[in-house]
Amino acid sequence: STQSTWELKLKKEQDEKDLIQKIADYNLQKARREEELAAEQKRIHEEKEKETQNLREKQLKAINKQSEIDELKARRAFEDSERQARLREQKEHEERMKKMKELQEAREMQELEKEKKMAEQAKQERDEFLRIIEKQKEEQEIEHNLEVERKKIMLEHARDLKLQITKNTEQKKQDRKEYEAEGKMVREKQENERLKPVSYTHLRAHETREDLVCRLLLEKK
Protein backbone atom coordinates (compact mmCIF):
# COMPACT_ATOMS: atom_id res chain seq x y z
CA SER A 1 0.00 0.00 0.00
CA THR A 2 2.89 2.35 0.83
CA GLN A 3 4.46 1.42 -2.49
CA SER A 4 1.29 2.20 -4.32
CA THR A 5 0.89 5.49 -2.54
CA TRP A 6 4.45 6.37 -3.38
CA GLU A 7 3.97 5.42 -6.96
CA LEU A 8 0.77 7.45 -7.13
CA LYS A 9 2.57 10.36 -5.58
CA LEU A 10 5.43 10.04 -8.03
CA LYS A 11 3.00 9.68 -10.87
CA LYS A 12 1.11 12.70 -9.67
CA GLU A 13 4.31 14.70 -9.40
CA GLN A 14 5.31 13.49 -12.81
CA ASP A 15 1.93 14.50 -14.17
CA GLU A 16 2.29 17.90 -12.56
CA LYS A 17 5.78 18.23 -14.06
CA ASP A 18 4.43 17.17 -17.45
CA LEU A 19 1.61 19.64 -17.08
CA ILE A 20 4.02 22.37 -16.07
CA GLN A 21 6.24 21.42 -18.99
CA LYS A 22 3.26 21.49 -21.32
CA ILE A 23 2.25 24.83 -19.93
CA ALA A 24 5.80 26.07 -20.29
CA ASP A 25 5.95 24.67 -23.84
CA TYR A 26 2.59 26.26 -24.63
CA ASN A 27 3.66 29.57 -23.16
CA LEU A 28 6.93 29.32 -25.05
CA GLN A 29 5.13 28.51 -28.30
CA LYS A 30 2.61 31.28 -27.56
CA ALA A 31 5.41 33.69 -26.89
CA ARG A 32 7.14 32.61 -30.09
CA ARG A 33 3.89 32.96 -32.01
CA GLU A 34 3.32 36.36 -30.44
CA GLU A 35 6.89 37.32 -31.28
CA GLU A 36 6.41 36.03 -34.79
CA LEU A 37 3.08 37.83 -35.04
CA ALA A 38 4.63 40.96 -33.64
CA ALA A 39 7.52 40.58 -36.03
CA GLU A 40 5.10 39.99 -38.90
CA GLN A 41 3.01 42.96 -37.81
CA LYS A 42 6.17 44.99 -37.50
CA ARG A 43 7.27 43.82 -40.91
CA ILE A 44 3.83 44.64 -42.35
CA HIS A 45 3.87 47.98 -40.56
CA GLU A 46 7.36 48.70 -41.80
CA GLU A 47 6.34 47.66 -45.30
CA LYS A 48 3.28 49.86 -45.02
CA GLU A 49 5.41 52.68 -43.70
CA LYS A 50 7.90 52.09 -46.50
CA GLU A 51 5.07 51.93 -49.04
CA THR A 52 3.54 55.05 -47.52
CA GLN A 53 6.93 56.74 -47.62
CA ASN A 54 7.39 55.64 -51.22
CA LEU A 55 3.90 56.90 -52.00
CA ARG A 56 4.66 60.16 -50.27
CA GLU A 57 7.91 60.44 -52.14
CA LYS A 58 6.07 59.70 -55.38
CA GLN A 59 3.40 62.22 -54.48
CA LEU A 60 6.08 64.73 -53.56
CA LYS A 61 7.86 64.02 -56.80
CA ALA A 62 4.54 64.28 -58.64
CA ILE A 63 3.81 67.51 -56.79
CA ASN A 64 7.28 68.80 -57.55
CA LYS A 65 6.90 67.70 -61.13
CA GLN A 66 3.45 69.26 -61.34
CA SER A 67 4.88 72.36 -59.73
CA GLU A 68 7.63 72.36 -62.34
CA ILE A 69 5.01 71.81 -65.04
CA ASP A 70 2.80 74.55 -63.56
CA GLU A 71 5.81 76.83 -63.26
CA LEU A 72 6.77 76.03 -66.83
CA LYS A 73 3.18 76.63 -67.96
CA ALA A 74 3.06 79.85 -65.96
CA ARG A 75 6.37 80.96 -67.45
CA ARG A 76 5.20 80.08 -70.93
CA ALA A 77 1.86 81.80 -70.29
CA PHE A 78 3.71 84.86 -69.00
CA GLU A 79 6.00 84.81 -72.03
CA ASP A 80 2.97 84.37 -74.30
CA SER A 81 1.16 87.22 -72.54
CA GLU A 82 4.25 89.42 -72.84
CA ARG A 83 4.60 88.47 -76.51
CA GLN A 84 0.90 89.14 -77.07
CA ALA A 85 1.24 92.43 -75.18
CA ARG A 86 4.22 93.41 -77.33
CA LEU A 87 2.37 92.43 -80.47
CA ARG A 88 -0.74 94.29 -79.30
CA GLU A 89 1.35 97.32 -78.38
CA GLN A 90 3.12 97.17 -81.75
CA LYS A 91 -0.23 96.84 -83.52
CA GLU A 92 -1.68 99.73 -81.54
CA HIS A 93 1.41 101.80 -82.34
CA GLU A 94 1.06 100.95 -86.03
CA GLU A 95 -2.65 101.82 -85.90
CA ARG A 96 -1.87 105.12 -84.12
CA MET A 97 0.77 105.94 -86.73
CA LYS A 98 -1.67 104.98 -89.49
CA LYS A 99 -4.40 107.15 -87.96
CA MET A 100 -1.96 110.03 -87.50
CA LYS A 101 -0.89 109.67 -91.13
CA GLU A 102 -4.51 109.52 -92.28
CA LEU A 103 -5.33 112.51 -90.07
CA GLN A 104 -2.40 114.45 -91.51
CA GLU A 105 -3.45 113.54 -95.05
CA ALA A 106 -7.03 114.51 -94.21
CA ARG A 107 -5.85 117.85 -92.82
CA GLU A 108 -3.75 118.49 -95.90
CA MET A 109 -6.73 117.53 -98.08
CA GLN A 110 -8.95 119.85 -96.04
CA GLU A 111 -6.45 122.66 -96.47
CA LEU A 112 -6.36 122.05 -100.24
CA GLU A 113 -10.15 121.87 -100.37
CA LYS A 114 -10.35 125.03 -98.26
CA GLU A 115 -7.93 126.88 -100.54
CA LYS A 116 -9.81 125.59 -103.59
CA LYS A 117 -13.16 126.67 -102.13
CA MET A 118 -11.73 130.05 -101.15
CA ALA A 119 -10.40 130.51 -104.70
CA GLU A 120 -13.74 129.44 -106.15
CA GLN A 121 -15.58 131.70 -103.70
CA ALA A 122 -13.30 134.64 -104.59
CA LYS A 123 -13.96 133.98 -108.29
CA GLN A 124 -17.69 133.68 -107.65
CA GLU A 125 -17.66 136.89 -105.61
CA ARG A 126 -15.70 138.67 -108.36
CA ASP A 127 -18.06 137.33 -111.03
CA GLU A 128 -21.03 138.27 -108.85
CA PHE A 129 -19.62 141.76 -108.33
CA LEU A 130 -19.11 142.22 -112.07
CA ARG A 131 -22.58 140.81 -112.71
CA ILE A 132 -24.08 143.23 -110.16
CA ILE A 133 -22.21 146.14 -111.72
CA GLU A 134 -23.43 145.09 -115.16
CA LYS A 135 -26.93 144.58 -113.78
CA GLN A 136 -26.86 147.99 -112.14
CA LYS A 137 -25.75 149.54 -115.43
CA GLU A 138 -28.56 147.74 -117.22
CA GLU A 139 -31.05 148.76 -114.53
CA GLN A 140 -29.83 152.35 -114.65
CA GLU A 141 -30.17 152.34 -118.42
CA ILE A 142 -33.60 150.77 -118.18
CA GLU A 143 -34.57 153.20 -115.44
CA HIS A 144 -33.30 156.10 -117.59
CA ASN A 145 -35.27 154.82 -120.56
CA LEU A 146 -38.31 154.34 -118.35
CA GLU A 147 -37.90 157.84 -116.95
CA VAL A 148 -37.69 159.26 -120.48
CA GLU A 149 -40.69 157.18 -121.48
CA ARG A 150 -42.56 158.19 -118.32
CA LYS A 151 -41.85 161.90 -118.96
CA LYS A 152 -42.97 161.43 -122.53
CA ILE A 153 -46.12 159.70 -121.40
CA MET A 154 -46.73 162.37 -118.76
CA LEU A 155 -46.32 165.10 -121.36
CA GLU A 156 -48.68 163.28 -123.70
CA HIS A 157 -51.07 162.64 -120.85
CA ALA A 158 -50.89 166.29 -119.77
CA ARG A 159 -51.57 167.38 -123.34
CA ASP A 160 -54.42 164.88 -123.67
CA LEU A 161 -55.74 165.91 -120.25
CA LYS A 162 -55.59 169.57 -121.22
CA LEU A 163 -57.41 168.80 -124.44
CA GLN A 164 -59.94 166.70 -122.53
CA ILE A 165 -60.44 169.48 -119.96
CA THR A 166 -60.91 172.00 -122.74
CA LYS A 167 -63.30 169.63 -124.47
CA ASN A 168 -65.15 168.94 -121.24
CA THR A 169 -65.36 172.66 -120.50
CA GLU A 170 -66.80 173.31 -123.93
CA GLN A 171 -69.15 170.37 -123.51
CA LYS A 172 -70.24 171.61 -120.10
CA LYS A 173 -70.87 175.07 -121.57
CA GLN A 174 -72.88 173.50 -124.36
CA ASP A 175 -74.73 171.26 -121.91
CA ARG A 176 -75.40 174.27 -119.70
CA LYS A 177 -76.80 176.21 -122.60
CA GLU A 178 -78.97 173.27 -123.64
CA TYR A 179 -80.04 172.73 -120.02
CA GLU A 180 -80.93 176.38 -119.61
CA ALA A 181 -82.82 176.35 -122.92
CA GLU A 182 -84.63 173.18 -121.95
CA GLY A 183 -85.37 174.61 -118.51
CA LYS A 184 -86.71 177.75 -120.08
CA MET A 185 -88.94 175.69 -122.34
CA VAL A 186 -90.12 173.60 -119.39
CA ARG A 187 -90.85 176.69 -117.32
CA GLU A 188 -92.73 178.26 -120.20
CA LYS A 189 -94.68 175.04 -120.63
CA GLN A 190 -95.40 174.84 -116.92
CA GLU A 191 -96.45 178.48 -116.95
CA ASN A 192 -98.74 177.82 -119.83
CA GLU A 193 -100.13 174.75 -118.13
CA ARG A 194 -100.57 176.65 -114.90
CA LEU A 195 -102.52 179.36 -116.62
CA LYS A 196 -104.95 176.83 -118.10
CA PRO A 197 -108.17 176.41 -116.05
CA VAL A 198 -108.30 172.89 -114.53
CA SER A 199 -110.53 171.30 -111.96
CA TYR A 200 -109.51 170.69 -108.39
CA THR A 201 -110.04 167.00 -108.89
CA HIS A 202 -107.70 167.02 -111.86
CA LEU A 203 -105.05 168.83 -109.84
CA ARG A 204 -105.39 166.34 -106.99
CA ALA A 205 -105.13 163.48 -109.39
CA HIS A 206 -101.93 164.77 -110.98
CA GLU A 207 -100.17 166.40 -108.10
CA THR A 208 -96.69 165.17 -107.18
CA ARG A 209 -95.22 164.68 -103.73
CA GLU A 210 -93.74 168.16 -103.87
CA ASP A 211 -97.12 169.55 -104.89
CA LEU A 212 -98.73 167.67 -102.01
CA VAL A 213 -96.23 169.09 -99.52
CA CYS A 214 -96.73 172.61 -100.83
CA ARG A 215 -100.50 172.24 -100.70
CA LEU A 216 -100.49 170.97 -97.13
CA LEU A 217 -98.23 173.83 -96.04
CA LEU A 218 -100.57 176.37 -97.71
CA GLU A 219 -103.64 174.81 -96.10
CA LYS A 220 -101.98 175.06 -92.62
CA LYS A 221 -101.45 178.75 -93.17
mmCIF file of C-alpha atoms in Angstrom:
data_model
loop_
_atom_site.group_PDB
_atom_site.id
_atom_site.type_symbol
_atom_site.label_atom_id
_atom_site.label_comp_id
_atom_site.label_asym_id
_atom_site.label_seq_id
_atom_site.Cartn_x
_atom_site.Cartn_y
_atom_site.Cartn_z
ATOM 1 C CA SER A 1 0.000 0.000 0.000
ATOM 2 C CA THR A 2 2.886 2.353 0.827
ATOM 3 C CA GLN A 3 4.460 1.423 -2.492
ATOM 4 C CA SER A 4 1.288 2.205 -4.323
ATOM 5 C CA THR A 5 0.887 5.486 -2.537
ATOM 6 C CA TRP A 6 4.448 6.375 -3.384
ATOM 7 C CA GLU A 7 3.973 5.417 -6.963
ATOM 8 C CA LEU A 8 0.771 7.448 -7.132
ATOM 9 C CA LYS A 9 2.567 10.360 -5.579
ATOM 10 C CA LEU A 10 5.427 10.044 -8.026
ATOM 11 C CA LYS A 11 2.997 9.683 -10.867
ATOM 12 C CA LYS A 12 1.113 12.701 -9.665
ATOM 13 C CA GLU A 13 4.307 14.704 -9.403
ATOM 14 C CA GLN A 14 5.314 13.495 -12.811
ATOM 15 C CA ASP A 15 1.931 14.497 -14.166
ATOM 16 C CA GLU A 16 2.286 17.900 -12.563
ATOM 17 C CA LYS A 17 5.775 18.226 -14.058
ATOM 18 C CA ASP A 18 4.434 17.167 -17.447
ATOM 19 C CA LEU A 19 1.613 19.643 -17.082
ATOM 20 C CA ILE A 20 4.017 22.373 -16.069
ATOM 21 C CA GLN A 21 6.239 21.415 -18.986
ATOM 22 C CA LYS A 22 3.262 21.490 -21.315
ATOM 23 C CA ILE A 23 2.247 24.829 -19.934
ATOM 24 C CA ALA A 24 5.802 26.066 -20.294
ATOM 25 C CA ASP A 25 5.953 24.670 -23.838
ATOM 26 C CA TYR A 26 2.588 26.264 -24.633
ATOM 27 C CA ASN A 27 3.655 29.569 -23.159
ATOM 28 C CA LEU A 28 6.931 29.323 -25.050
ATOM 29 C CA GLN A 29 5.129 28.511 -28.299
ATOM 30 C CA LYS A 30 2.613 31.279 -27.560
ATOM 31 C CA ALA A 31 5.408 33.695 -26.885
ATOM 32 C CA ARG A 32 7.137 32.609 -30.088
ATOM 33 C CA ARG A 33 3.886 32.960 -32.012
ATOM 34 C CA GLU A 34 3.318 36.360 -30.438
ATOM 35 C CA GLU A 35 6.885 37.325 -31.282
ATOM 36 C CA GLU A 36 6.412 36.025 -34.792
ATOM 37 C CA LEU A 37 3.077 37.833 -35.037
ATOM 38 C CA ALA A 38 4.628 40.961 -33.637
ATOM 39 C CA ALA A 39 7.522 40.581 -36.034
ATOM 40 C CA GLU A 40 5.095 39.989 -38.896
ATOM 41 C CA GLN A 41 3.007 42.957 -37.813
ATOM 42 C CA LYS A 42 6.168 44.994 -37.496
ATOM 43 C CA ARG A 43 7.271 43.819 -40.911
ATOM 44 C CA ILE A 44 3.830 44.638 -42.350
ATOM 45 C CA HIS A 45 3.870 47.977 -40.564
ATOM 46 C CA GLU A 46 7.364 48.697 -41.798
ATOM 47 C CA GLU A 47 6.336 47.656 -45.301
ATOM 48 C CA LYS A 48 3.277 49.860 -45.018
ATOM 49 C CA GLU A 49 5.407 52.679 -43.697
ATOM 50 C CA LYS A 50 7.898 52.091 -46.501
ATOM 51 C CA GLU A 51 5.070 51.925 -49.039
ATOM 52 C CA THR A 52 3.539 55.052 -47.524
ATOM 53 C CA GLN A 53 6.930 56.738 -47.620
ATOM 54 C CA ASN A 54 7.393 55.644 -51.219
ATOM 55 C CA LEU A 55 3.895 56.896 -52.005
ATOM 56 C CA ARG A 56 4.655 60.162 -50.271
ATOM 57 C CA GLU A 57 7.908 60.439 -52.139
ATOM 58 C CA LYS A 58 6.073 59.701 -55.381
ATOM 59 C CA GLN A 59 3.396 62.220 -54.484
ATOM 60 C CA LEU A 60 6.076 64.729 -53.558
ATOM 61 C CA LYS A 61 7.860 64.016 -56.802
ATOM 62 C CA ALA A 62 4.545 64.284 -58.643
ATOM 63 C CA ILE A 63 3.808 67.514 -56.795
ATOM 64 C CA ASN A 64 7.283 68.800 -57.553
ATOM 65 C CA LYS A 65 6.900 67.696 -61.133
ATOM 66 C CA GLN A 66 3.446 69.258 -61.339
ATOM 67 C CA SER A 67 4.885 72.363 -59.732
ATOM 68 C CA GLU A 68 7.634 72.363 -62.340
ATOM 69 C CA ILE A 69 5.007 71.815 -65.041
ATOM 70 C CA ASP A 70 2.801 74.553 -63.559
ATOM 71 C CA GLU A 71 5.805 76.832 -63.261
ATOM 72 C CA LEU A 72 6.766 76.027 -66.833
ATOM 73 C CA LYS A 73 3.181 76.628 -67.962
ATOM 74 C CA ALA A 74 3.064 79.846 -65.961
ATOM 75 C CA ARG A 75 6.370 80.962 -67.445
ATOM 76 C CA ARG A 76 5.198 80.077 -70.929
ATOM 77 C CA ALA A 77 1.860 81.797 -70.289
ATOM 78 C CA PHE A 78 3.712 84.858 -68.996
ATOM 79 C CA GLU A 79 5.997 84.808 -72.026
ATOM 80 C CA ASP A 80 2.974 84.366 -74.295
ATOM 81 C CA SER A 81 1.161 87.219 -72.539
ATOM 82 C CA GLU A 82 4.252 89.416 -72.842
ATOM 83 C CA ARG A 83 4.602 88.469 -76.507
ATOM 84 C CA GLN A 84 0.897 89.145 -77.073
ATOM 85 C CA ALA A 85 1.236 92.433 -75.185
ATOM 86 C CA ARG A 86 4.221 93.409 -77.329
ATOM 87 C CA LEU A 87 2.369 92.433 -80.473
ATOM 88 C CA ARG A 88 -0.736 94.295 -79.298
ATOM 89 C CA GLU A 89 1.354 97.320 -78.382
ATOM 90 C CA GLN A 90 3.118 97.172 -81.747
ATOM 91 C CA LYS A 91 -0.225 96.840 -83.516
ATOM 92 C CA GLU A 92 -1.679 99.732 -81.535
ATOM 93 C CA HIS A 93 1.411 101.796 -82.343
ATOM 94 C CA GLU A 94 1.059 100.953 -86.035
ATOM 95 C CA GLU A 95 -2.654 101.824 -85.897
ATOM 96 C CA ARG A 96 -1.869 105.124 -84.122
ATOM 97 C CA MET A 97 0.769 105.935 -86.726
ATOM 98 C CA LYS A 98 -1.670 104.977 -89.493
ATOM 99 C CA LYS A 99 -4.401 107.147 -87.958
ATOM 100 C CA MET A 100 -1.962 110.034 -87.504
ATOM 101 C CA LYS A 101 -0.891 109.674 -91.135
ATOM 102 C CA GLU A 102 -4.513 109.515 -92.277
ATOM 103 C CA LEU A 103 -5.329 112.510 -90.073
ATOM 104 C CA GLN A 104 -2.399 114.453 -91.512
ATOM 105 C CA GLU A 105 -3.448 113.540 -95.047
ATOM 106 C CA ALA A 106 -7.033 114.507 -94.212
ATOM 107 C CA ARG A 107 -5.853 117.851 -92.822
ATOM 108 C CA GLU A 108 -3.753 118.487 -95.903
ATOM 109 C CA MET A 109 -6.725 117.527 -98.083
ATOM 110 C CA GLN A 110 -8.955 119.846 -96.044
ATOM 111 C CA GLU A 111 -6.449 122.662 -96.473
ATOM 112 C CA LEU A 112 -6.359 122.050 -100.237
ATOM 113 C CA GLU A 113 -10.149 121.875 -100.366
ATOM 114 C CA LYS A 114 -10.355 125.031 -98.262
ATOM 115 C CA GLU A 115 -7.932 126.876 -100.542
ATOM 116 C CA LYS A 116 -9.813 125.594 -103.588
ATOM 117 C CA LYS A 117 -13.157 126.673 -102.125
ATOM 118 C CA MET A 118 -11.734 130.054 -101.149
ATOM 119 C CA ALA A 119 -10.404 130.513 -104.700
ATOM 120 C CA GLU A 120 -13.742 129.438 -106.151
ATOM 121 C CA GLN A 121 -15.578 131.696 -103.702
ATOM 122 C CA ALA A 122 -13.302 134.637 -104.590
ATOM 123 C CA LYS A 123 -13.961 133.977 -108.294
ATOM 124 C CA GLN A 124 -17.691 133.678 -107.653
ATOM 125 C CA GLU A 125 -17.664 136.890 -105.609
ATOM 126 C CA ARG A 126 -15.698 138.667 -108.358
ATOM 127 C CA ASP A 127 -18.059 137.333 -111.025
ATOM 128 C CA GLU A 128 -21.031 138.275 -108.854
ATOM 129 C CA PHE A 129 -19.621 141.761 -108.325
ATOM 130 C CA LEU A 130 -19.115 142.218 -112.073
ATOM 131 C CA ARG A 131 -22.585 140.812 -112.707
ATOM 132 C CA ILE A 132 -24.079 143.227 -110.157
ATOM 133 C CA ILE A 133 -22.209 146.144 -111.721
ATOM 134 C CA GLU A 134 -23.434 145.089 -115.158
ATOM 135 C CA LYS A 135 -26.932 144.576 -113.785
ATOM 136 C CA GLN A 136 -26.858 147.989 -112.136
ATOM 137 C CA LYS A 137 -25.752 149.538 -115.427
ATOM 138 C CA GLU A 138 -28.562 147.735 -117.218
ATOM 139 C CA GLU A 139 -31.052 148.760 -114.533
ATOM 140 C CA GLN A 140 -29.833 152.349 -114.651
ATOM 141 C CA GLU A 141 -30.165 152.338 -118.421
ATOM 142 C CA ILE A 142 -33.605 150.774 -118.178
ATOM 143 C CA GLU A 143 -34.566 153.204 -115.439
ATOM 144 C CA HIS A 144 -33.302 156.098 -117.588
ATOM 145 C CA ASN A 145 -35.273 154.821 -120.557
ATOM 146 C CA LEU A 146 -38.312 154.345 -118.347
ATOM 147 C CA GLU A 147 -37.900 157.844 -116.951
ATOM 148 C CA VAL A 148 -37.686 159.261 -120.475
ATOM 149 C CA GLU A 149 -40.692 157.180 -121.478
ATOM 150 C CA ARG A 150 -42.557 158.192 -118.321
ATOM 151 C CA LYS A 151 -41.854 161.895 -118.964
ATOM 152 C CA LYS A 152 -42.966 161.435 -122.532
ATOM 153 C CA ILE A 153 -46.124 159.696 -121.400
ATOM 154 C CA MET A 154 -46.732 162.366 -118.755
ATOM 155 C CA LEU A 155 -46.322 165.096 -121.363
ATOM 156 C CA GLU A 156 -48.679 163.276 -123.705
ATOM 157 C CA HIS A 157 -51.070 162.638 -120.846
ATOM 158 C CA ALA A 158 -50.891 166.290 -119.767
ATOM 159 C CA ARG A 159 -51.573 167.378 -123.341
ATOM 160 C CA ASP A 160 -54.423 164.883 -123.667
ATOM 161 C CA LEU A 161 -55.741 165.915 -120.248
ATOM 162 C CA LYS A 162 -55.586 169.568 -121.221
ATOM 163 C CA LEU A 163 -57.412 168.800 -124.444
ATOM 164 C CA GLN A 164 -59.939 166.702 -122.530
ATOM 165 C CA ILE A 165 -60.439 169.481 -119.958
ATOM 166 C CA THR A 166 -60.907 172.000 -122.740
ATOM 167 C CA LYS A 167 -63.297 169.632 -124.475
ATOM 168 C CA ASN A 168 -65.151 168.938 -121.235
ATOM 169 C CA THR A 169 -65.356 172.657 -120.500
ATOM 170 C CA GLU A 170 -66.795 173.313 -123.933
ATOM 171 C CA GLN A 171 -69.149 170.367 -123.514
ATOM 172 C CA LYS A 172 -70.242 171.605 -120.102
ATOM 173 C CA LYS A 173 -70.868 175.067 -121.566
ATOM 174 C CA GLN A 174 -72.879 173.499 -124.360
ATOM 175 C CA ASP A 175 -74.733 171.265 -121.912
ATOM 176 C CA ARG A 176 -75.403 174.270 -119.704
ATOM 177 C CA LYS A 177 -76.798 176.206 -122.603
ATOM 178 C CA GLU A 178 -78.967 173.266 -123.641
ATOM 179 C CA TYR A 179 -80.036 172.725 -120.017
ATOM 180 C CA GLU A 180 -80.931 176.378 -119.615
ATOM 181 C CA ALA A 181 -82.819 176.351 -122.920
ATOM 182 C CA GLU A 182 -84.631 173.179 -121.947
ATOM 183 C CA GLY A 183 -85.371 174.613 -118.511
ATOM 184 C CA LYS A 184 -86.711 177.748 -120.077
ATOM 185 C CA MET A 185 -88.943 175.691 -122.340
ATOM 186 C CA VAL A 186 -90.124 173.595 -119.391
ATOM 187 C CA ARG A 187 -90.846 176.689 -117.321
ATOM 188 C CA GLU A 188 -92.725 178.265 -120.197
ATOM 189 C CA LYS A 189 -94.677 175.038 -120.630
ATOM 190 C CA GLN A 190 -95.400 174.844 -116.924
ATOM 191 C CA GLU A 191 -96.454 178.479 -116.947
ATOM 192 C CA ASN A 192 -98.738 177.816 -119.831
ATOM 193 C CA GLU A 193 -100.130 174.747 -118.132
ATOM 194 C CA ARG A 194 -100.572 176.649 -114.900
ATOM 195 C CA LEU A 195 -102.518 179.365 -116.624
ATOM 196 C CA LYS A 196 -104.950 176.835 -118.104
ATOM 197 C CA PRO A 197 -108.171 176.415 -116.052
ATOM 198 C CA VAL A 198 -108.299 172.890 -114.526
ATOM 199 C CA SER A 199 -110.531 171.300 -111.957
ATOM 200 C CA TYR A 200 -109.508 170.686 -108.388
ATOM 201 C CA THR A 201 -110.042 166.996 -108.888
ATOM 202 C CA HIS A 202 -107.697 167.018 -111.858
ATOM 203 C CA LEU A 203 -105.048 168.829 -109.838
ATOM 204 C CA ARG A 204 -105.393 166.344 -106.992
ATOM 205 C CA ALA A 205 -105.129 163.483 -109.391
ATOM 206 C CA HIS A 206 -101.930 164.772 -110.982
ATOM 207 C CA GLU A 207 -100.172 166.397 -108.097
ATOM 208 C CA THR A 208 -96.694 165.168 -107.176
ATOM 209 C CA ARG A 209 -95.221 164.683 -103.734
ATOM 210 C CA GLU A 210 -93.740 168.158 -103.871
ATOM 211 C CA ASP A 211 -97.120 169.555 -104.885
ATOM 212 C CA LEU A 212 -98.735 167.671 -102.010
ATOM 213 C CA VAL A 213 -96.226 169.094 -99.522
ATOM 214 C CA CYS A 214 -96.733 172.610 -100.827
ATOM 215 C CA ARG A 215 -100.500 172.239 -100.702
ATOM 216 C CA LEU A 216 -100.489 170.967 -97.132
ATOM 217 C CA LEU A 217 -98.231 173.832 -96.044
ATOM 218 C CA LEU A 218 -100.570 176.374 -97.708
ATOM 219 C CA GLU A 219 -103.639 174.812 -96.102
ATOM 220 C CA LYS A 220 -101.979 175.061 -92.624
ATOM 221 C CA LYS A 221 -101.453 178.747 -93.170
#
